[in-house]
Short mmCIF file of C-alpha atoms in Angstrom, two decimals:
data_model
loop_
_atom_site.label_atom_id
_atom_site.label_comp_id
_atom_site.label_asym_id
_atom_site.label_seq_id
_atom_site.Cartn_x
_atom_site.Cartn_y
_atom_site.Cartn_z
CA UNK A 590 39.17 -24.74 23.89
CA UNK A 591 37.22 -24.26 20.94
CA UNK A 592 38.15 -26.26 17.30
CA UNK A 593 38.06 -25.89 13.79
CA UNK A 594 34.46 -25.93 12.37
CA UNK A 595 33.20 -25.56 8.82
CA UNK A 596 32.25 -22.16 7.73
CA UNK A 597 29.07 -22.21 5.77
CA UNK A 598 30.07 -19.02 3.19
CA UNK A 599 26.03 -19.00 1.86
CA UNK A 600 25.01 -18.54 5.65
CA UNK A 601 25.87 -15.25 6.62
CA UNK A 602 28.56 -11.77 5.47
CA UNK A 603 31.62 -13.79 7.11
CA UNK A 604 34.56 -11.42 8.22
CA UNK A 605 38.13 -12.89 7.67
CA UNK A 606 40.61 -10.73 10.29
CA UNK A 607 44.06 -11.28 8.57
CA UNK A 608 47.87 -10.98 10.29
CA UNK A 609 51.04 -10.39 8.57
CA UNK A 610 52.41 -13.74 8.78
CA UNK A 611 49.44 -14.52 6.47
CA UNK A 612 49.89 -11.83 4.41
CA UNK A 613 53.64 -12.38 3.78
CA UNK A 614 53.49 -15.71 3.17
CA UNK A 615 50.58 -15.69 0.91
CA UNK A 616 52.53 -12.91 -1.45
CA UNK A 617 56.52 -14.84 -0.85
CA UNK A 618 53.89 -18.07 -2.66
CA UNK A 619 52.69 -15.92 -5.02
CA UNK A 620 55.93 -13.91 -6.05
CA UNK A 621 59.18 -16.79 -5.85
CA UNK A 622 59.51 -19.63 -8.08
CA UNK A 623 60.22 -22.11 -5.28
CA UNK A 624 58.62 -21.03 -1.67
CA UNK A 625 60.57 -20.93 1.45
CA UNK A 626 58.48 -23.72 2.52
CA UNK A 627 54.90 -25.93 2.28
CA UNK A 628 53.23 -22.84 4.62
CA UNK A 629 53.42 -20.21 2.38
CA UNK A 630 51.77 -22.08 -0.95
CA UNK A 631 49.26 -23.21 1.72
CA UNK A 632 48.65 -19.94 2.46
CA UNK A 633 48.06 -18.61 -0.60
CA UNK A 634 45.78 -21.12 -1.07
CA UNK A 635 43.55 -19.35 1.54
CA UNK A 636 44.49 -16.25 0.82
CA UNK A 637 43.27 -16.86 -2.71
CA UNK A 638 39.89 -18.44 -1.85
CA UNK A 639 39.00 -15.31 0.87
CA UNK A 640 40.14 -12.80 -1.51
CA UNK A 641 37.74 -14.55 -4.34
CA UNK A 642 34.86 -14.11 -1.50
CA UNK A 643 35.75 -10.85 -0.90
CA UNK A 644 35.92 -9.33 -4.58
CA UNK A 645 32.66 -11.28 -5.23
CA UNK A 646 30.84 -9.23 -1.94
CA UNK A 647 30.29 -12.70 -0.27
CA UNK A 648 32.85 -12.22 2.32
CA UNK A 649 35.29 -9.14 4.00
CA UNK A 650 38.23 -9.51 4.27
CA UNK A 651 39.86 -6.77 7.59
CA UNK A 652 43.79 -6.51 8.37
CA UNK A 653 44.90 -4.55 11.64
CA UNK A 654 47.07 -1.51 10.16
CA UNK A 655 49.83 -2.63 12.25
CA UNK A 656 50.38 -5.63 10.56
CA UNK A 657 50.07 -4.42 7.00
CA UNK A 658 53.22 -2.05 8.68
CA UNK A 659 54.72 -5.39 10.05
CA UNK A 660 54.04 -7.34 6.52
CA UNK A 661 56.44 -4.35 4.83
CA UNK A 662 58.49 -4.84 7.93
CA UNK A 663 59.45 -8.34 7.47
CA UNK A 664 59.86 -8.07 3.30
CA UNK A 665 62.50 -5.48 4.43
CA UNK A 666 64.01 -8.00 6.52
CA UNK A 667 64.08 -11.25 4.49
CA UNK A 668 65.83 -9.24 1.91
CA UNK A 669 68.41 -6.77 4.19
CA UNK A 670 68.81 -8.84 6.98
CA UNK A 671 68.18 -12.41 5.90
CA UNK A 672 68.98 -11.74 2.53
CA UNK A 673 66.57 -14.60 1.09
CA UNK A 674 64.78 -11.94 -0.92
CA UNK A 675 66.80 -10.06 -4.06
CA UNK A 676 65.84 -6.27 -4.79
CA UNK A 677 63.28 -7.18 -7.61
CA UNK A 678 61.47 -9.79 -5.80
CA UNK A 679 60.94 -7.41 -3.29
CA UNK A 680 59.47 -5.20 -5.01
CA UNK A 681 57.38 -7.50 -6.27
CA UNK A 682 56.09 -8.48 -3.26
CA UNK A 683 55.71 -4.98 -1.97
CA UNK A 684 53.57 -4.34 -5.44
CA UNK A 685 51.42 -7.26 -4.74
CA UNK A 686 50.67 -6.48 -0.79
CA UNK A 687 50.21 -2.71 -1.78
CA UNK A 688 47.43 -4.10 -4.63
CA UNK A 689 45.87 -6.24 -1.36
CA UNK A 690 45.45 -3.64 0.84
CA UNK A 691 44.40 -0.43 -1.09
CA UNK A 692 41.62 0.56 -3.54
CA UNK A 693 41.93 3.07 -6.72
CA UNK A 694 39.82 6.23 -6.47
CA UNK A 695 38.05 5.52 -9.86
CA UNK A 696 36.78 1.98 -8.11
CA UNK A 697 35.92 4.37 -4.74
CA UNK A 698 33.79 6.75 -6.74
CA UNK A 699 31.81 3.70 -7.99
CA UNK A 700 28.26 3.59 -6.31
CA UNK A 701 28.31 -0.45 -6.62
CA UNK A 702 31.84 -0.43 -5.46
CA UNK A 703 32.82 -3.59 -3.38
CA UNK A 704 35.96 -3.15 -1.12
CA UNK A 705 37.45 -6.37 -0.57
CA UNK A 706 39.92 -5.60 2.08
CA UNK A 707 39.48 -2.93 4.70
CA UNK A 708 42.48 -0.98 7.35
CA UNK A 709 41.48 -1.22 10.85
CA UNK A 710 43.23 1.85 12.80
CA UNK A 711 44.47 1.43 16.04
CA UNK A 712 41.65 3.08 17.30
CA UNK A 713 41.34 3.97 21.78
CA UNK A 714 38.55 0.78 22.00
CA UNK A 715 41.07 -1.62 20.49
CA UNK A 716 44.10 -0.41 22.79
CA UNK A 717 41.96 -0.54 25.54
CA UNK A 718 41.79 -4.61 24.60
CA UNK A 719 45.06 -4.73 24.45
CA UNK A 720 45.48 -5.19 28.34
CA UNK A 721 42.61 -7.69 28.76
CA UNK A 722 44.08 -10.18 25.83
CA UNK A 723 47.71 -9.71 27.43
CA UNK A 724 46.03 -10.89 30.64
CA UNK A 725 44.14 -13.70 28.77
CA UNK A 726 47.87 -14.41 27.04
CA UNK A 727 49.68 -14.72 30.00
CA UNK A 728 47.16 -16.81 31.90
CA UNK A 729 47.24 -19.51 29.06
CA UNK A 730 51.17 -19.45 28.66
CA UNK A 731 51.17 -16.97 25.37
CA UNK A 732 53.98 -14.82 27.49
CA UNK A 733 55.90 -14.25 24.20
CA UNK A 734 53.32 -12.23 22.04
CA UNK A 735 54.40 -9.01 20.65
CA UNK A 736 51.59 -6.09 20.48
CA UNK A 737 50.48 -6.51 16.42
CA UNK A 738 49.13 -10.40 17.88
CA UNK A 739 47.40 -8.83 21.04
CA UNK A 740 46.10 -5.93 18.30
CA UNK A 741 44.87 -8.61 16.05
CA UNK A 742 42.60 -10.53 18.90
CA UNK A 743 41.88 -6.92 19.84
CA UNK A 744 40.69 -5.84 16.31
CA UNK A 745 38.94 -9.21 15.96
CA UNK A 746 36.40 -8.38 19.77
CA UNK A 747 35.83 -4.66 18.22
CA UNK A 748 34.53 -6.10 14.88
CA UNK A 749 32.00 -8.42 17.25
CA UNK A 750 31.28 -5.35 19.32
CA UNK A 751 31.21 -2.45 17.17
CA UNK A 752 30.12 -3.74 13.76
CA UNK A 753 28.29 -6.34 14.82
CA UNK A 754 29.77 -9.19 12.83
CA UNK A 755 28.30 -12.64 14.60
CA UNK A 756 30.52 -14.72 16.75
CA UNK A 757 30.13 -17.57 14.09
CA UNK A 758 30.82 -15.11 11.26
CA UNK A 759 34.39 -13.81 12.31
CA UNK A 760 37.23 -15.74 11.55
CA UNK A 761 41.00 -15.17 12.54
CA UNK A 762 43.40 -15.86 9.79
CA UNK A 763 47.05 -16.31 11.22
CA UNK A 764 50.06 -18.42 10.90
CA UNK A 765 51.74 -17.62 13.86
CA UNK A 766 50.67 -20.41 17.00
CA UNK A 767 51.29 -18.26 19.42
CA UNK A 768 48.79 -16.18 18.48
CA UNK A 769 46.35 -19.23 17.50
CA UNK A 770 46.58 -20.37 20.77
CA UNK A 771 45.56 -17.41 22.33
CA UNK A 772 42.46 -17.02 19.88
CA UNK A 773 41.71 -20.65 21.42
CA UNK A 774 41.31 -19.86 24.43
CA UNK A 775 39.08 -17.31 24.16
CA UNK A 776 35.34 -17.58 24.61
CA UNK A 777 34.73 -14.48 22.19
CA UNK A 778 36.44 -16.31 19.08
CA UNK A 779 35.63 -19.34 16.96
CA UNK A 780 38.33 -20.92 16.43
CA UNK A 781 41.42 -19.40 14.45
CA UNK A 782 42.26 -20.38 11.00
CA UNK A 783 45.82 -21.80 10.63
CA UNK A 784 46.44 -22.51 7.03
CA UNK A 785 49.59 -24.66 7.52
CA UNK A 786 46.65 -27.17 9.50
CA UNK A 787 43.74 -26.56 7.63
CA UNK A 788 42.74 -27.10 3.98
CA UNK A 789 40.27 -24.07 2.30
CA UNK A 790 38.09 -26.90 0.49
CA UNK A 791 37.32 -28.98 3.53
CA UNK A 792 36.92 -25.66 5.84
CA UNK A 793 35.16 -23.45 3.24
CA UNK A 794 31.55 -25.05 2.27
CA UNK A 795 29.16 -23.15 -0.15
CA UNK A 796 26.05 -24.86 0.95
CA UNK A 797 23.49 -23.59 3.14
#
């Protein structure tokens, strides 16, 4: 079982894979006066400190499209369902995940453009990891993980394998412990990120 480690940002390109649990509660921080709870200013915390790394080109920031669907999923929820979200706020938060997650065409055309945050698609190589992480999941009592967590460890091995980010350079973002556990147990993965656990300024160093 592998643990935390700091993450030497000056070292290498590091590549931050990011769920919707992460990316709701970083926006719900950023958006309400009073969070739901200590998580979600935590969050934003990170979410603020990756994001600076990303717009600077020092970092990458990657999110699954599934859970950029699920993020939108569960604003609709906490407002409709839960009702702990009024119709502005919501749309505030939907604003500030849709400003996240896409890039204007006029910043596109730009030859020294830097993209902060890329869309994985679900692509046949990732669904094809599916199976092996539910396997992994279910061996190491994760029974209860729905498909956007097994597509996020999925996304995370296709990174290592197809764009050749380094083992020590990939880093799973993710609030849910299900999910953290699983990334645990895996040999492929450092160790995942859990912002509720882990402090940005004693994880993130900028020395070499």
């Amino acid at each position: 079982m592998s643990h935390i480690k700091e993450i030497q940002i000056a070292s290498d390109h590091h590549c931050f894979v990011v769920d919707a649990c992460v990316l709701v509660d970083a926006a719900l921080a950023t958006v309400l006066p009073s969070p739901e709870n200590p998580r979600q200013e935590q969050t934003k915390e990170w979410w603020d400190r990756i994001h600076a790394l990303a717009l600077a080109g020092e970092s990458t920031i990657y999110i699954p499209d599934i859970c950029i669907a699920e993020a939108f999923k569960v604003v609709a929820k906490k407002t409709w369902v839960q009702e702990l979200l009024n119709h502005p706020q919501k749309t505030k938060v939907e604003t500030l995940l849709r400003d996240w997650v896409t890039i204007n065409t006029k910043m596109l055309k730009n030859p020294d453009r830097i993209v902060p945050v890329h869309d994985i698609s679900t692509n046949r190589d990732i669904i094809i990891s599916v199976d092996r992480f539910l396997k992994t999941a279910i061996t190491n009592g994760c029974k209860s993980l729905t498909v956007p967590d097994l597509i996020v460890a999925a996304t995370a091995k296709y990174l290592i394998d197809f764009y050749n980010f380094r083992k020590e350079a990939l880093h799973i973002v993710t609030n849910d412990h299900r999910l953290a556990k699983l990334i645990r147990a895996c040999e492929e993965f450092m160790a995942p990120i859990e912002p509720e656990k882990h402090q940005p300024d004693k994880i993130l160093v900028s020395g070499k």
